Amino acid sequence: MTDKNIQLSIGSMSCAGCVASVERALRSVPGVEGAAVNFAEHTAGVSGNVTAQALIDAVVAAGYEAAELKGTDEEAEEKEAAEFAWYRSLLKKALVAGVIGAALFGMMLLGMMPSLEGGGRSFWAIVAVASLFVLIYSGGRFFTGAWKAFRGHNANMDTLIALGTGTAWAFSTVILIWPEIVPPQARHLYFEAAVIIIALINLGAALEMRARGKTSEAIRRLIGLQPKTARVVRDGKEIDVPIEQVGLNETLRVRPGEKIAVDGVIIEGHSNIDESMISGEPLPVEKNIGDEVVGGTLNKSGSFLFRATRIGADTALARIIEMVRQAQNSKPAIGRMVDKIAGVFVPVVLLIAVVTFLIWYNVGPEPKSAYVLLTTMTVLIIACPCALGLATPISIMVGVGKAAEYGVLIRHGEALQRAGQLTTVVLDKTGTVTEGRPTVTNLITSDGWDEAKLLSVAASIESGSEHPLAEAIVTAATTRGLALSRAEGFEAIAGHGVQARVDGRSVLFGNRRLMDDHSIELNALPDAAARLAANGETPMFLAVDGAAAGIVAVADPIKADSAAAIERLHKIGIRVVMLTGDNAATAAAVAKQVGIDEVIAEVLPADKSAKVAELQTGGEVVGMVGDGINDAPALARADVGFAIGTGTDVAIESADVTLMRGSLHGVADAIAISQATVRNIKQNLFGAFIYNSLGIPIAAGILFPLFGILLNPIVAGGAMAMSSLTVVTNANRLRLFKPEGAQA
Amino acid sequence: MSFVVNLLAVVLMGFIVWWFWLSRPGVKQANASDVIEVVVENGVYTPAHIEVPQGRVVKLSFERRDPSPCAEKVVFSELDITVDLPVGEKTAVSTGPLAAGEYHFSCQMQMYRGSLVVR
């Protein structure tokens, strides 16, 4: 066992002299035993008991850049290799115990076992030694674990298994040596039971391990997105290197059909890139010089060069993987309660075993010693706290992974549990229900004006404005190739519009109130404006030299799938509310088109959180969906905050859930997956509780007085081995879950 | 004979209650500046119970020697910390400054158990 070796990529090292100062910075971190910087490769290798983050902080403090060079791939492979080795060792132990146990059991069934009285003692002595070998080889870890736990005033699964099988072997050996201490009818030996129980428990653990492996399939799929090699340009030559060796700020070449290795910025060439695996955007996105590219996405057409800006654990993909991993590790309230029970479970079972012993000893039938041993041993063997402890985390693991498959990144288990309880979903309008990219949708002209002239003047005056709609108007004009003039004396009138002089003429551009304030005669335009607003478009009037010129209507297109997603929410009984700063008419029109139940319009961003709180006071469990920046307080206030993300902004701090695909379907998916996961957890818990609360009394012999039934300890061992496996298998069923109406 | 057996069983029950619930296991004292090494093996954390001074960051280093999946995570439920422990490696876990009290850590199934006793 050695301490960790950490590889770092070091940026901004301009000369060989920097090597010493980086090494000095690294060596100053407590726990570092050795540090060596490779100037040619711009990397550093550090050994010691230290975290990568501490090293990175030290290097950054010394004025350089650093990132950990560890592929998530490498980690996953190490984990898989260790798990496989353990799986094989469990199978081998199960096999050895199984072969000896099956032989003994077979002989017993065939009546080939000699009796103790009939001169079979030598045979039984060999059996005792063989089973002792099995207990040591296949079951040794249970005894070591039980002893170590006992010394630490703790009791665990090992305690139960070791006591159960150990008692069986010890009692049988005592009978073998001194048969006269019990009556002849009680001289039953339990060597085969001890051996078979050990075989079954090892087999169960191996199968559980296999099943557990499947629960982390989602993470493996994400890790699989990352290519293993990258083509870097070093000294003018393009060479393929393992992805772990790509340094910060290095130049990389990507050819058509290749995956992009790390995050970066295009510095030469252009291409179309399929980012569906990260953003869910189905069509390839055109990228040019200066545009960002994301590691793990696929280059479809052109060849280009890019500069690596984020590598290793800092890439968007690595952060997604880390976020999913952390969420998989978190435990909701439902799990914490169970933990308390699991924590006292084993000592309670030990007490029950002693009570069982006392009852059978005092009021049980003859031969007492045989019954006492059988029931006490079976109680110890059947109890399974592992199934209880596993019930919640294993389902959370699969549920969070399943959500990630649908582009829904859940930050913690609590959010996963809570999402299924939502009664109201509050949606922000711009960028949530709509695309968030307003465009000019209609041009209505007055007499003497044409569309081009109208748009040209409107764009000229708006070119000086910072209003979000202004950009749409300027873009529309430049797309049509219209020439813009300079706006002079530009003035924005808050809540009304703008005024300026364009080509020497006085221009007003804004809402109806602006026109009324300047007594502009609008003729038939107000009717057209009302029609546009009813359609969800925002009408803006243009007046030149005191006369109405026309209307420029701008609308933020509704996302193609918003209505369908809201319909899905309605189907599961959720009320959908829209909370927006926009004017009431436009908001109502958008709401009507997508089937929203209630609109709260003209709300300032700062008041959104209060509106969410109001709904909560009314008894609603509220999910808030917004953009994660303007809506941050409302997202934090809501019971579950959903941030609409696009592509790389995966770790939106204020949100419990990030919807990577930018679609409202993600909300419905998250709710459906949450409900399925909580259902799965409840099934697991119910199964584990029922198993233990029925199994233990039956093992103690509660059915004996009425029906004469006693549980065979071998059956108890099998049941115990299967109980954890059943929980894991049930959790694995979640992998097949598909939310109704889901798009993926 | 019967009386002795009954008496022994009752004593055993008393011992179970005392040993697992009432008595305190040995506590390892640690300085605030120390990185506390914890070995994860054979179903137990060694040391399992660690006393640290209050108001200081606690730095632990978990060395997982047990490949069984039971040992793969350490959960500090009161501190909302869960960390994966790769086999054969030392994994650093540090907490924020802690107020006086007892903070438990365990595996996911509550079989490996330990605590930070902050005084």
Short mmCIF file of C-alpha atoms in Angstrom, two decimals, chain A residues 9 37 42 81 123 145-146 187 199 239 256 287 297 316 333 351 399 435 460 476 509 539 572 585 653 693 719:
data_model
loop_
_atom_site.label_atom_id
_atom_site.label_comp_id
_atom_site.label_asym_id
_atom_site.label_seq_id
_atom_site.Cartn_x
_atom_site.Cartn_y
_atom_site.Cartn_z
CA SER A 9 -1.19 19.42 -15.80
CA VAL A 37 7.67 18.71 -12.62
CA HIS A 42 3.96 20.63 -18.60
CA ALA A 81 -11.00 -4.58 -11.83
CA PHE A 123 -16.02 -40.45 9.59
CA GLY A 145 -14.93 -9.18 11.17
CA ALA A 146 -17.18 -10.31 14.02
CA ARG A 187 -27.27 -36.21 18.83
CA ALA A 199 -21.58 -21.35 0.63
CA ILE A 239 0.52 13.18 -32.39
CA PRO A 256 -14.59 14.65 -39.07
CA LYS A 287 -19.18 26.14 -34.66
CA THR A 297 -19.33 15.55 -28.25
CA ALA A 316 -18.28 19.72 -18.45
CA ALA A 333 -34.99 11.59 4.79
CA LEU A 351 -31.17 -10.41 22.34
CA GLY A 399 -33.05 6.61 -9.96
CA GLU A 435 -37.15 29.77 -26.68
CA SER A 460 -31.88 52.36 -36.58
CA ALA A 476 -34.21 41.21 -38.60
CA PHE A 509 -40.82 53.74 -30.93
CA PRO A 539 -46.62 45.01 -30.68
CA ILE A 572 -50.42 13.53 -13.47
CA ALA A 585 -51.96 40.28 -22.47
CA GLU A 653 -25.88 26.13 -7.90
CA SER A 693 -40.32 -9.33 11.00
CA ALA A 719 -33.24 -16.71 2.48
#
